[in-house]
mmCIF file of C-alpha atoms in Angstrom:
data_model
loop_
_atom_site.group_PDB
_atom_site.id
_atom_site.type_symbol
_atom_site.label_atom_id
_atom_site.label_comp_id
_atom_site.label_asym_id
_atom_site.label_seq_id
_atom_site.Cartn_x
_atom_site.Cartn_y
_atom_site.Cartn_z
ATOM 1 C CA MET S 654 72.114 71.285 161.036
ATOM 2 C CA LEU S 655 74.236 74.431 160.618
ATOM 3 C CA LYS S 656 73.113 78.077 160.969
ATOM 4 C CA ASP S 657 74.815 81.137 159.424
ATOM 5 C CA THR S 658 73.719 84.604 160.580
ATOM 6 C CA ILE S 659 73.906 87.727 158.359
ATOM 7 C CA ARG S 660 73.215 91.141 159.915
ATOM 8 C CA GLY S 661 69.733 92.371 159.018
ATOM 9 C CA ARG S 662 68.586 89.075 157.513
ATOM 10 C CA ARG S 663 69.091 85.593 158.844
ATOM 11 C CA ALA S 664 69.813 82.916 156.299
ATOM 12 C CA THR S 665 69.478 79.336 157.441
ATOM 13 C CA ARG S 666 71.401 76.533 155.795
ATOM 14 C CA ILE S 667 70.070 73.066 156.485
ATOM 15 C CA ARG S 668 72.024 69.934 155.785
ATOM 16 C CA ARG S 669 70.000 66.770 155.962
ATOM 17 C CA HIS S 670 70.837 63.374 154.527
ATOM 18 C CA GLY S 671 73.607 64.954 152.471
ATOM 19 C CA TYR S 672 71.429 67.700 150.954
ATOM 20 C CA GLU S 673 71.682 71.477 151.420
ATOM 21 C CA ALA S 674 69.375 74.479 150.993
ATOM 22 C CA THR S 675 69.535 78.175 151.902
ATOM 23 C CA SER S 676 66.491 80.373 152.574
ATOM 24 C CA VAL S 677 65.273 83.785 153.686
ATOM 25 C CA ASN S 678 63.890 84.088 157.246
ATOM 26 C CA ASP S 679 60.285 84.203 158.444
ATOM 27 C CA LEU S 680 58.626 81.927 155.893
ATOM 28 C CA PRO S 681 55.968 79.683 157.458
ATOM 29 C CA PRO S 682 56.478 75.936 157.590
ATOM 30 C CA VAL S 683 54.781 73.761 155.020
ATOM 31 C CA ALA S 684 53.832 70.168 155.596
ATOM 32 C CA GLY S 685 53.719 67.651 152.811
ATOM 33 C CA SER S 686 50.479 65.710 152.308
ATOM 34 C CA GLY S 687 50.459 61.973 152.474
ATOM 35 C CA SER S 688 54.050 61.585 153.481
ATOM 36 C CA PRO S 689 55.933 61.173 156.721
ATOM 37 C CA ALA S 690 56.028 64.306 158.802
ATOM 38 C CA PRO S 691 58.907 66.352 157.524
ATOM 39 C CA GLU S 692 61.522 68.041 159.611
ATOM 40 C CA THR S 693 61.099 71.822 159.691
ATOM 41 C CA HIS S 694 63.363 74.645 160.561
ATOM 42 C CA ASN S 695 61.789 78.108 160.482
ATOM 43 C CA GLU S 696 60.752 78.850 156.906
ATOM 44 C CA LEU S 697 62.135 75.737 155.137
ATOM 45 C CA THR S 698 60.701 72.264 155.088
ATOM 46 C CA VAL S 699 63.048 69.423 154.303
ATOM 47 C CA SER S 700 61.502 66.100 153.480
ATOM 48 C CA ALA S 701 63.628 63.126 154.409
ATOM 49 C CA LYS S 702 61.629 60.908 152.068
ATOM 50 C CA THR S 703 61.616 63.010 148.926
ATOM 51 C CA ASN S 704 64.915 64.794 149.559
ATOM 52 C CA MET S 705 63.067 68.007 148.619
ATOM 53 C CA VAL S 706 63.095 71.517 150.007
ATOM 54 C CA VAL S 707 59.729 73.269 149.822
ATOM 55 C CA GLN S 708 59.302 77.039 150.205
ATOM 56 C CA ALA S 709 55.824 78.505 150.654
ATOM 57 C CA ASN S 710 54.284 82.006 150.554
ATOM 58 C CA THR S 711 56.575 83.386 147.911
ATOM 59 C CA ILE S 712 55.893 86.683 146.137
ATOM 60 C CA SER S 713 54.066 84.851 143.397
ATOM 61 C CA GLY S 714 52.006 83.030 145.953
ATOM 62 C CA GLY S 715 52.908 79.633 144.638
ATOM 63 C CA VAL S 716 54.986 76.782 145.959
ATOM 64 C CA HIS S 717 58.642 76.625 144.788
ATOM 65 C CA GLN S 718 60.517 73.376 144.947
ATOM 66 C CA TYR S 719 64.321 73.087 145.028
ATOM 67 C CA LEU S 720 65.679 69.612 144.425
ATOM 68 C CA GLY S 721 68.689 68.939 146.588
ATOM 69 C CA THR S 722 69.988 66.450 144.038
ATOM 70 C CA ARG S 723 70.307 69.145 141.315
ATOM 71 C CA ARG S 724 73.183 71.098 142.777
ATOM 72 C CA ARG S 725 75.368 70.244 139.807
ATOM 73 C CA ALA S 726 72.838 71.869 137.466
ATOM 74 C CA LEU S 727 72.901 75.002 139.589
ATOM 75 C CA MET S 728 76.714 75.023 139.519
ATOM 76 C CA ALA S 729 76.704 74.593 135.742
ATOM 77 C CA GLY S 730 74.352 77.540 135.439
ATOM 78 C CA ALA S 731 76.651 79.641 137.568
ATOM 79 C CA GLY S 732 79.610 78.635 135.389
ATOM 80 C CA ALA S 733 77.762 79.637 132.237
ATOM 81 C CA GLY S 734 76.919 82.945 133.813
ATOM 82 C CA GLY S 735 80.597 83.506 134.607
ATOM 83 C CA ILE S 736 81.611 82.804 131.012
ATOM 84 C CA ALA S 737 78.977 85.222 129.755
ATOM 85 C CA LEU S 738 80.318 87.862 132.136
ATOM 86 C CA VAL S 739 83.896 87.393 130.848
ATOM 87 C CA VAL S 740 82.777 87.675 127.217
ATOM 88 C CA THR S 741 80.771 90.800 128.067
ATOM 89 C CA LEU S 742 83.773 92.427 129.767
ATOM 90 C CA VAL S 743 85.995 91.639 126.755
ATOM 91 C CA LEU S 744 83.500 93.205 124.378
ATOM 92 C CA VAL S 745 83.097 96.267 126.584
ATOM 93 C CA PHE S 746 86.889 96.712 126.761
ATOM 94 C CA TRP S 747 87.218 96.326 122.997
ATOM 95 C CA LEU S 748 84.501 98.894 122.352
ATOM 96 C CA ALA S 749 86.033 101.266 124.893
ATOM 97 C CA THR S 750 89.354 101.136 123.044
ATOM 98 C CA ASP S 751 87.753 101.469 119.600
ATOM 99 C CA GLY S 752 88.966 97.976 118.691
ATOM 100 C CA GLN S 753 92.599 99.087 118.830
ATOM 101 C CA ARG S 754 95.180 96.318 119.058
ATOM 102 C CA THR S 755 97.291 96.310 122.198
ATOM 103 C CA GLY S 756 99.934 93.712 121.391
ATOM 104 C CA VAL S 757 97.420 90.880 121.814
ATOM 105 C CA ASP S 758 94.353 90.498 119.615
ATOM 106 C CA ILE S 759 91.523 90.984 122.118
ATOM 107 C CA ASN S 760 88.636 91.325 119.685
ATOM 108 C CA PRO S 761 86.919 87.914 119.621
ATOM 109 C CA LEU S 762 84.775 88.949 116.655
ATOM 110 C CA ALA S 763 87.649 90.155 114.437
ATOM 111 C CA PRO S 764 88.309 88.312 111.151
ATOM 112 C CA PRO S 765 91.574 86.364 110.729
ATOM 113 C CA VAL S 766 94.640 88.559 110.333
ATOM 114 C CA THR S 767 95.904 88.086 106.770
ATOM 115 C CA ALA S 768 97.876 89.816 104.006
ATOM 116 C CA ARG S 769 96.246 90.484 100.640
ATOM 117 C CA GLU S 770 98.175 89.557 97.507
ATOM 118 C CA LEU S 771 98.413 92.457 95.055
ATOM 119 C CA GLY S 772 100.202 90.895 92.109
ATOM 120 C CA THR S 773 103.212 89.032 90.746
ATOM 121 C CA LEU S 774 106.251 90.475 88.966
ATOM 122 C CA SER S 775 107.480 87.996 86.347
ATOM 123 C CA GLY S 776 110.402 88.297 83.934
ATOM 124 C CA HIS S 777 113.596 86.934 85.491
ATOM 125 C CA THR S 778 114.744 83.528 84.299
ATOM 126 C CA ALA S 779 117.067 82.661 87.195
ATOM 127 C CA ASN S 780 117.265 83.206 90.940
ATOM 128 C CA ILE S 781 116.676 86.758 92.152
ATOM 129 C CA THR S 782 119.633 87.779 94.319
ATOM 130 C CA GLY S 783 118.552 91.174 95.657
ATOM 131 C CA MET S 784 116.042 94.013 95.447
ATOM 132 C CA GLY S 785 115.605 97.647 96.453
ATOM 133 C CA PHE S 786 112.718 100.149 96.578
ATOM 134 C CA SER S 787 112.746 103.806 95.668
ATOM 135 C CA GLY S 788 111.989 106.147 98.552
ATOM 136 C CA ASP S 789 108.325 106.548 97.590
ATOM 137 C CA GLY S 790 107.874 102.813 97.137
ATOM 138 C CA LYS S 791 106.639 103.167 93.559
ATOM 139 C CA VAL S 792 109.638 101.591 91.803
ATOM 140 C CA LEU S 793 111.380 98.315 92.653
ATOM 141 C CA ALA S 794 114.735 97.155 91.283
ATOM 142 C CA THR S 795 115.610 93.444 91.236
ATOM 143 C CA ALA S 796 118.948 91.779 90.445
ATOM 144 C CA SER S 797 119.216 88.227 89.209
ATOM 145 C CA ALA S 798 121.582 85.452 88.273
ATOM 146 C CA ASP S 799 120.179 85.814 84.748
ATOM 147 C CA LYS S 800 122.645 88.761 84.471
ATOM 148 C CA THR S 801 119.980 91.462 84.390
ATOM 149 C CA VAL S 802 118.571 94.116 86.699
ATOM 150 C CA ARG S 803 114.900 94.870 86.128
ATOM 151 C CA LEU S 804 112.841 97.892 87.138
ATOM 152 C CA TRP S 805 109.192 97.494 88.130
ATOM 153 C CA ASP S 806 106.202 99.810 88.391
ATOM 154 C CA VAL S 807 104.933 98.670 91.802
ATOM 155 C CA PRO S 808 101.384 100.159 91.758
ATOM 156 C CA ASN S 809 100.664 98.731 88.301
ATOM 157 C CA HIS S 810 102.729 95.528 88.668
ATOM 158 C CA LYS S 811 104.483 96.091 85.342
ATOM 159 C CA GLU S 812 108.085 95.950 84.157
ATOM 160 C CA LEU S 813 109.593 99.328 83.271
ATOM 161 C CA GLY S 814 112.760 98.037 81.655
ATOM 162 C CA SER S 815 116.024 96.223 82.327
ATOM 163 C CA PHE S 816 119.778 96.496 81.863
ATOM 164 C CA ASP S 817 122.501 93.906 81.391
ATOM 165 C CA THR S 818 124.825 94.017 84.380
ATOM 166 C CA GLY S 819 126.295 90.561 84.609
ATOM 167 C CA SER S 820 125.348 88.173 87.398
ATOM 168 C CA ALA S 821 124.780 90.445 90.394
ATOM 169 C CA HIS S 822 125.057 89.736 94.092
ATOM 170 C CA GLY S 823 123.443 92.913 95.356
ATOM 171 C CA VAL S 824 121.408 95.903 94.219
ATOM 172 C CA ALA S 825 120.272 99.187 95.763
ATOM 173 C CA MET S 826 118.106 102.055 94.551
ATOM 174 C CA SER S 827 118.542 105.685 95.586
ATOM 175 C CA ARG S 828 115.653 107.227 97.479
ATOM 176 C CA ASP S 829 114.966 109.656 94.631
ATOM 177 C CA GLY S 830 114.653 106.676 92.272
ATOM 178 C CA ARG S 831 117.143 108.069 89.770
ATOM 179 C CA THR S 832 120.093 105.744 90.337
ATOM 180 C CA VAL S 833 120.607 102.023 90.807
ATOM 181 C CA ALA S 834 123.843 100.615 92.239
ATOM 182 C CA VAL S 835 124.714 97.050 91.292
ATOM 183 C CA ALA S 836 127.347 94.686 92.683
ATOM 184 C CA PRO S 837 127.950 92.239 89.831
ATOM 185 C CA SER S 838 130.268 89.280 90.106
ATOM 186 C CA GLY S 839 133.829 90.134 88.982
ATOM 187 C CA ARG S 840 132.940 93.400 87.233
ATOM 188 C CA GLY S 841 133.045 96.003 90.006
ATOM 189 C CA VAL S 842 130.215 98.070 91.471
ATOM 190 C CA GLN S 843 128.220 99.897 88.801
ATOM 191 C CA PHE S 844 125.903 102.940 88.734
ATOM 192 C CA TRP S 845 122.911 102.950 86.351
ATOM 193 C CA ASP S 846 120.561 105.777 85.417
ATOM 194 C CA THR S 847 116.954 104.578 85.733
ATOM 195 C CA ALA S 848 115.551 106.991 83.135
ATOM 196 C CA SER S 849 117.971 106.218 80.305
ATOM 197 C CA ARG S 850 118.760 102.632 81.385
ATOM 198 C CA GLN S 851 122.426 103.464 80.784
ATOM 199 C CA GLN S 852 125.459 102.811 82.952
ATOM 200 C CA VAL S 853 126.932 105.973 84.462
ATOM 201 C CA GLY S 854 130.712 106.182 84.517
ATOM 202 C CA GLN S 855 133.108 103.307 85.098
ATOM 203 C CA PRO S 856 132.795 100.588 87.748
ATOM 204 C CA LEU S 857 134.161 101.549 91.162
ATOM 205 C CA SER S 858 137.783 100.592 91.666
ATOM 206 C CA GLU S 859 140.519 100.626 94.284
ATOM 207 C CA THR S 860 142.126 103.987 95.056
ATOM 208 C CA GLU S 861 145.015 102.602 97.088
ATOM 209 C CA GLY S 862 147.393 99.720 96.611
ATOM 210 C CA MET S 863 146.615 98.089 93.276
ATOM 211 C CA ARG S 864 144.853 101.039 91.672
ATOM 212 C CA GLY S 865 142.256 100.190 89.085
ATOM 213 C CA LEU S 866 141.360 96.836 90.654
ATOM 214 C CA PRO S 867 137.533 96.493 90.623
ATOM 215 C CA ILE S 868 135.692 96.539 93.927
ATOM 216 C CA PHE S 869 134.389 93.032 94.594
ATOM 217 C CA SER S 870 131.289 93.648 96.655
ATOM 218 C CA MET S 871 128.353 91.474 97.679
ATOM 219 C CA VAL S 872 126.191 94.202 99.175
ATOM 220 C CA VAL S 873 125.609 97.901 98.427
ATOM 221 C CA LYS S 874 123.514 100.518 100.257
ATOM 222 C CA PHE S 875 122.668 104.171 99.610
ATOM 223 C CA SER S 876 122.699 106.572 102.541
ATOM 224 C CA PRO S 877 119.274 108.102 103.312
ATOM 225 C CA ASP S 878 120.281 111.420 101.701
ATOM 226 C CA ASP S 879 121.569 109.647 98.539
ATOM 227 C CA ARG S 880 124.975 111.329 98.853
ATOM 228 C CA LEU S 881 126.952 108.212 99.833
ATOM 229 C CA LEU S 882 127.078 104.614 98.712
ATOM 230 C CA ALA S 883 128.415 102.013 101.135
ATOM 231 C CA THR S 884 130.013 98.859 99.714
ATOM 232 C CA GLY S 885 130.688 95.684 101.686
ATOM 233 C CA GLU S 886 133.484 93.713 100.112
ATOM 234 C CA LEU S 887 134.624 90.106 99.956
ATOM 235 C CA SER S 888 137.803 91.180 101.758
ATOM 236 C CA GLY S 889 135.801 92.387 104.762
ATOM 237 C CA LYS S 890 136.440 96.071 103.991
ATOM 238 C CA VAL S 891 133.617 98.609 104.038
ATOM 239 C CA ARG S 892 133.940 101.762 101.934
ATOM 240 C CA PHE S 893 131.989 104.962 101.387
ATOM 241 C CA TRP S 894 131.707 106.498 97.925
ATOM 242 C CA ASP S 895 130.508 109.907 96.790
ATOM 243 C CA VAL S 896 127.572 109.199 94.497
ATOM 244 C CA ALA S 897 128.023 112.328 92.398
ATOM 245 C CA SER S 898 131.752 111.925 91.699
ATOM 246 C CA HIS S 899 132.139 108.154 92.215
ATOM 247 C CA LYS S 900 135.166 108.925 94.387
ATOM 248 C CA GLN S 901 136.030 107.074 97.576
ATOM 249 C CA VAL S 902 135.344 109.041 100.753
ATOM 250 C CA GLY S 903 137.980 108.525 103.433
ATOM 251 C CA GLU S 904 139.802 105.303 104.237
ATOM 252 C CA PRO S 905 138.160 101.865 104.236
ATOM 253 C CA LEU S 906 136.501 100.720 107.469
ATOM 254 C CA LEU S 907 138.550 97.849 108.858
ATOM 255 C CA GLY S 908 137.338 95.274 111.324
ATOM 256 C CA HIS S 909 135.706 92.373 109.535
ATOM 257 C CA THR S 910 138.047 89.584 108.559
ATOM 258 C CA SER S 911 135.921 88.052 105.804
ATOM 259 C CA GLY S 912 133.206 88.921 103.322
ATOM 260 C CA VAL S 913 130.484 91.405 104.288
ATOM 261 C CA LEU S 914 127.020 89.909 103.768
ATOM 262 C CA ALA S 915 124.598 92.559 105.024
ATOM 263 C CA MET S 916 124.486 96.294 105.806
ATOM 264 C CA ALA S 917 121.969 98.884 106.965
ATOM 265 C CA PHE S 918 122.010 102.655 107.490
ATOM 266 C CA SER S 919 120.066 104.288 110.279
ATOM 267 C CA ALA S 920 117.270 106.589 109.110
ATOM 268 C CA ASP S 921 119.305 109.695 110.018
ATOM 269 C CA GLY S 922 122.349 108.393 108.123
ATOM 270 C CA HIS S 923 124.748 108.674 111.071
ATOM 271 C CA LEU S 924 125.032 104.947 111.837
ATOM 272 C CA LEU S 925 125.963 101.974 109.655
ATOM 273 C CA VAL S 926 125.580 98.368 110.817
ATOM 274 C CA THR S 927 127.429 95.561 109.012
ATOM 275 C CA ALA S 928 127.512 91.769 109.278
ATOM 276 C CA ALA S 929 130.073 89.401 107.775
ATOM 277 C CA VAL S 930 131.036 85.781 107.316
ATOM 278 C CA ASP S 931 133.305 86.145 110.374
ATOM 279 C CA ASN S 932 130.125 85.823 112.530
ATOM 280 C CA THR S 933 130.320 89.406 113.794
ATOM 281 C CA VAL S 934 128.021 92.428 113.670
ATOM 282 C CA ARG S 935 129.772 95.803 113.803
ATOM 283 C CA LEU S 936 128.577 99.396 114.193
ATOM 284 C CA TRP S 937 130.216 102.416 112.539
ATOM 285 C CA ASP S 938 129.958 106.179 112.874
ATOM 286 C CA VAL S 939 129.348 107.379 109.326
ATOM 287 C CA ASP S 940 130.438 110.982 109.924
ATOM 288 C CA SER S 941 133.795 110.169 111.520
ATOM 289 C CA ARG S 942 134.126 106.767 109.840
ATOM 290 C CA GLN S 943 135.172 105.294 113.169
ATOM 291 C CA PRO S 944 134.126 101.958 114.696
ATOM 292 C CA LEU S 945 131.528 102.054 117.463
ATOM 293 C CA GLY S 946 132.072 98.479 118.581
ATOM 294 C CA ARG S 947 130.465 95.150 117.875
ATOM 295 C CA LEU S 948 127.372 93.433 119.185
ATOM 296 C CA PRO S 949 128.053 90.603 121.651
ATOM 297 C CA ILE S 950 126.174 88.045 119.597
ATOM 298 C CA ASP S 951 126.769 84.373 120.341
ATOM 299 C CA ALA S 952 126.638 82.982 116.817
ATOM 300 C CA THR S 953 128.074 79.769 115.458
ATOM 301 C CA GLY S 954 127.487 80.981 111.915
ATOM 302 C CA PRO S 955 127.200 84.246 109.974
ATOM 303 C CA VAL S 956 124.380 86.760 110.119
ATOM 304 C CA LEU S 957 122.673 86.343 106.751
ATOM 305 C CA SER S 958 120.434 89.405 106.944
ATOM 306 C CA LEU S 959 119.931 92.422 109.165
ATOM 307 C CA ALA S 960 117.568 95.392 109.373
ATOM 308 C CA LEU S 961 117.468 98.601 111.405
ATOM 309 C CA SER S 962 114.047 99.852 112.422
ATOM 310 C CA PRO S 963 113.193 103.266 110.906
ATOM 311 C CA ASP S 964 113.050 104.787 114.404
ATOM 312 C CA GLY S 965 116.634 103.606 114.988
ATOM 313 C CA ARG S 966 115.859 101.760 118.207
ATOM 314 C CA THR S 967 115.852 98.117 117.189
ATOM 315 C CA LEU S 968 118.132 95.906 115.122
ATOM 316 C CA ALA S 969 116.896 92.565 113.802
ATOM 317 C CA ILE S 970 119.332 89.904 112.625
ATOM 318 C CA ALA S 971 118.858 86.511 110.984
ATOM 319 C CA VAL S 972 121.576 84.308 112.462
ATOM 320 C CA SER S 973 122.921 81.347 110.495
ATOM 321 C CA GLY S 974 119.528 80.567 108.996
ATOM 322 C CA LEU S 975 118.484 79.344 112.450
ATOM 323 C CA THR S 976 117.100 82.176 114.563
ATOM 324 C CA THR S 977 115.929 85.783 114.539
ATOM 325 C CA GLU S 978 117.234 88.100 117.257
ATOM 326 C CA PHE S 979 116.051 91.548 118.333
ATOM 327 C CA TRP S 980 118.642 93.991 119.720
ATOM 328 C CA ASP S 981 118.380 97.321 121.490
ATOM 329 C CA VAL S 982 120.723 99.543 119.457
ATOM 330 C CA ALA S 983 121.437 102.136 122.152
ATOM 331 C CA GLY S 984 122.017 99.605 124.938
ATOM 332 C CA ARG S 985 123.800 97.032 122.749
ATOM 333 C CA ARG S 986 121.721 94.288 124.383
ATOM 334 C CA ARG S 987 119.532 91.539 123.067
ATOM 335 C CA LEU S 988 115.794 91.843 123.648
ATOM 336 C CA GLY S 989 114.389 88.564 124.916
ATOM 337 C CA GLN S 990 115.350 85.149 123.647
ATOM 338 C CA PRO S 991 116.129 84.279 120.007
ATOM 339 C CA VAL S 992 113.156 83.211 117.910
ATOM 340 C CA ASN S 993 113.707 79.755 116.426
ATOM 341 C CA ASN S 994 112.288 80.349 112.957
ATOM 342 C CA SER S 995 115.152 79.534 110.543
ATOM 343 C CA ALA S 996 115.079 83.069 109.111
ATOM 344 C CA VAL S 997 117.245 83.997 106.130
ATOM 345 C CA SER S 998 115.865 87.508 105.485
ATOM 346 C CA VAL S 999 114.360 90.255 107.688
ATOM 347 C CA SER S 1000 112.727 93.653 107.059
ATOM 348 C CA PHE S 1001 110.973 96.265 109.243
ATOM 349 C CA SER S 1002 107.669 97.960 108.503
ATOM 350 C CA PRO S 1003 107.810 101.767 107.967
ATOM 351 C CA ASP S 1004 106.342 102.414 111.440
ATOM 352 C CA SER S 1005 108.957 100.187 113.153
ATOM 353 C CA GLN S 1006 106.227 98.176 114.884
ATOM 354 C CA ARG S 1007 106.391 95.049 112.733
ATOM 355 C CA LEU S 1008 109.139 92.793 111.405
ATOM 356 C CA VAL S 1009 108.683 90.367 108.552
ATOM 357 C CA THR S 1010 110.915 87.318 108.101
ATOM 358 C CA ALA S 1011 111.482 84.766 105.352
ATOM 359 C CA SER S 1012 112.360 81.388 106.798
ATOM 360 C CA ALA S 1013 113.546 78.129 105.325
ATOM 361 C CA GLY S 1014 110.629 75.749 105.582
ATOM 362 C CA GLN S 1015 108.409 78.167 107.530
ATOM 363 C CA GLY S 1016 107.508 80.733 104.879
ATOM 364 C CA VAL S 1017 107.001 84.458 105.436
ATOM 365 C CA GLN S 1018 105.855 85.550 108.890
ATOM 366 C CA LEU S 1019 104.978 88.891 110.478
ATOM 367 C CA TRP S 1020 106.148 89.666 114.026
ATOM 368 C CA ASP S 1021 105.143 92.271 116.594
ATOM 369 C CA VAL S 1022 108.369 94.048 117.592
ATOM 370 C CA ALA S 1023 107.255 95.036 121.105
ATOM 371 C CA SER S 1024 106.134 91.538 122.143
ATOM 372 C CA ARG S 1025 108.298 89.588 119.680
ATOM 373 C CA GLU S 1026 105.272 87.385 119.005
ATOM 374 C CA SER S 1027 104.127 86.222 115.575
ATOM 375 C CA ARG S 1028 101.127 88.007 114.114
ATOM 376 C CA GLY S 1029 98.613 86.322 111.853
ATOM 377 C CA ASP S 1030 99.124 83.328 109.605
ATOM 378 C CA PRO S 1031 102.173 82.786 107.368
ATOM 379 C CA ILE S 1032 102.024 84.937 104.241
ATOM 380 C CA GLY S 1033 101.765 83.165 100.911
ATOM 381 C CA THR S 1034 103.185 79.755 100.069
ATOM 382 C CA ALA S 1035 105.220 78.162 102.835
ATOM 383 C CA ALA S 1036 108.931 77.526 102.193
ATOM 384 C CA ALA S 1037 108.833 79.368 98.844
ATOM 385 C CA ALA S 1038 110.224 82.822 99.767
ATOM 386 C CA MET S 1039 113.933 83.688 99.744
ATOM 387 C CA TYR S 1040 113.994 87.433 100.521
ATOM 388 C CA VAL S 1041 111.562 89.958 101.957
ATOM 389 C CA LEU S 1042 111.527 93.757 101.764
ATOM 390 C CA TYR S 1043 109.026 96.294 103.074
ATOM 391 C CA SER S 1044 108.313 99.360 100.993
ATOM 392 C CA PRO S 1045 109.725 102.387 102.871
ATOM 393 C CA ALA S 1046 106.619 104.476 102.235
ATOM 394 C CA GLU S 1047 103.682 102.084 101.861
ATOM 395 C CA GLN S 1048 102.168 99.075 103.598
ATOM 396 C CA THR S 1049 103.479 96.953 100.723
ATOM 397 C CA LEU S 1050 105.699 93.903 101.117
ATOM 398 C CA ALA S 1051 107.789 92.344 98.344
ATOM 399 C CA THR S 1052 108.733 88.676 98.611
ATOM 400 C CA VAL S 1053 111.253 86.987 96.314
ATOM 401 C CA MET S 1054 110.057 83.516 95.394
ATOM 402 C CA MET S 1055 111.949 80.410 94.326
ATOM 403 C CA ASP S 1056 110.181 80.468 90.960
ATOM 404 C CA HIS S 1057 112.145 83.647 90.030
ATOM 405 C CA THR S 1058 109.178 85.965 90.639
ATOM 406 C CA VAL S 1059 108.401 88.724 93.131
ATOM 407 C CA ARG S 1060 105.025 88.797 94.832
ATOM 408 C CA LEU S 1061 103.555 91.992 96.241
ATOM 409 C CA TRP S 1062 101.364 92.028 99.337
ATOM 410 C CA ASP S 1063 99.112 94.611 100.978
ATOM 411 C CA MET S 1064 99.996 94.481 104.682
ATOM 412 C CA SER S 1065 97.566 97.149 105.902
ATOM 413 C CA GLY S 1066 95.165 94.522 107.276
ATOM 414 C CA LEU S 1067 97.803 93.242 109.676
ATOM 415 C CA GLY S 1068 98.107 96.476 111.627
#
């Protein structure tokens, strides 16, 4: 037998025939009736025949029996108690933080994280090739291979009108919602007035070399103050245009050696990021129109889509339809490892905390920017979305579908 002594109270542990028991000191011995004389040690009686520990003179005055063969039951009870304690601590922590999310969903009672479908915008008869929101998120412009650009009332999910532009590669809407810029195939970049549905002026054309030659652009972007339009051309050139006069501002930005596929202004309008078929991502100072360098991406194919977070800190790029990468803009360094999600389109939420991606075969997915972990289930029908775009002012997401429609989603339930 083995004795353990604790200051103030002596606990005695008895091991007999492979059985154990622990007791409090000074309990009188108890003898079993009609059985061989048991071995006793202070307050515990251990019966060699029944393998039973008997404790007498308890507070209740009764006899308590502890079966040595039931240790596993006691251990299971302790395990259940530990689980209950963990659950209790989780609930207490959640209540103490008012159920706020901290990068990981810690509320075990919360419902599944999902987006709520608001409506479908139908009207195009061919693939939708681009879209752009007004600054207040109430109007959406979509360009299509059906040779039209359509305007949509987002809150009411209704078409406001359309104009014939020719088959367009890209479209952008000014923040004030008054002007739409379109990059149609072979017809030069056009400006359209949203109120009258009329084209404004002539298509943009070269101002040097072969004057009058239309600008062949695949992507167009308004600056945040609506004063400039940036065009990314098939030649790899990037130009700035004065929106009011339609005149070119300064010399073209040279660096890309092939067609520009994606562009994004920073929220303050001082930075422009471009990506091209030459597998490079370049940064430009808008004020001086000077290059700021290129990101050291290791891509075997072009960046198909890019987005700058509204706070200007993070750049997201969809590389070759294979991965999504997060980059620290100031440090020019990649954040973590690439996400293997076959993304073809990316867009940031207005608060810069979430990124949404459209992926070939994996549908639309929301990501937490800080942890770079997916959030909630895929949104809508898997493998059906081609482009995604967050409203700049609302928790509304627009997804371009393969059936030539746009679906609108309320993202407020996803944090």
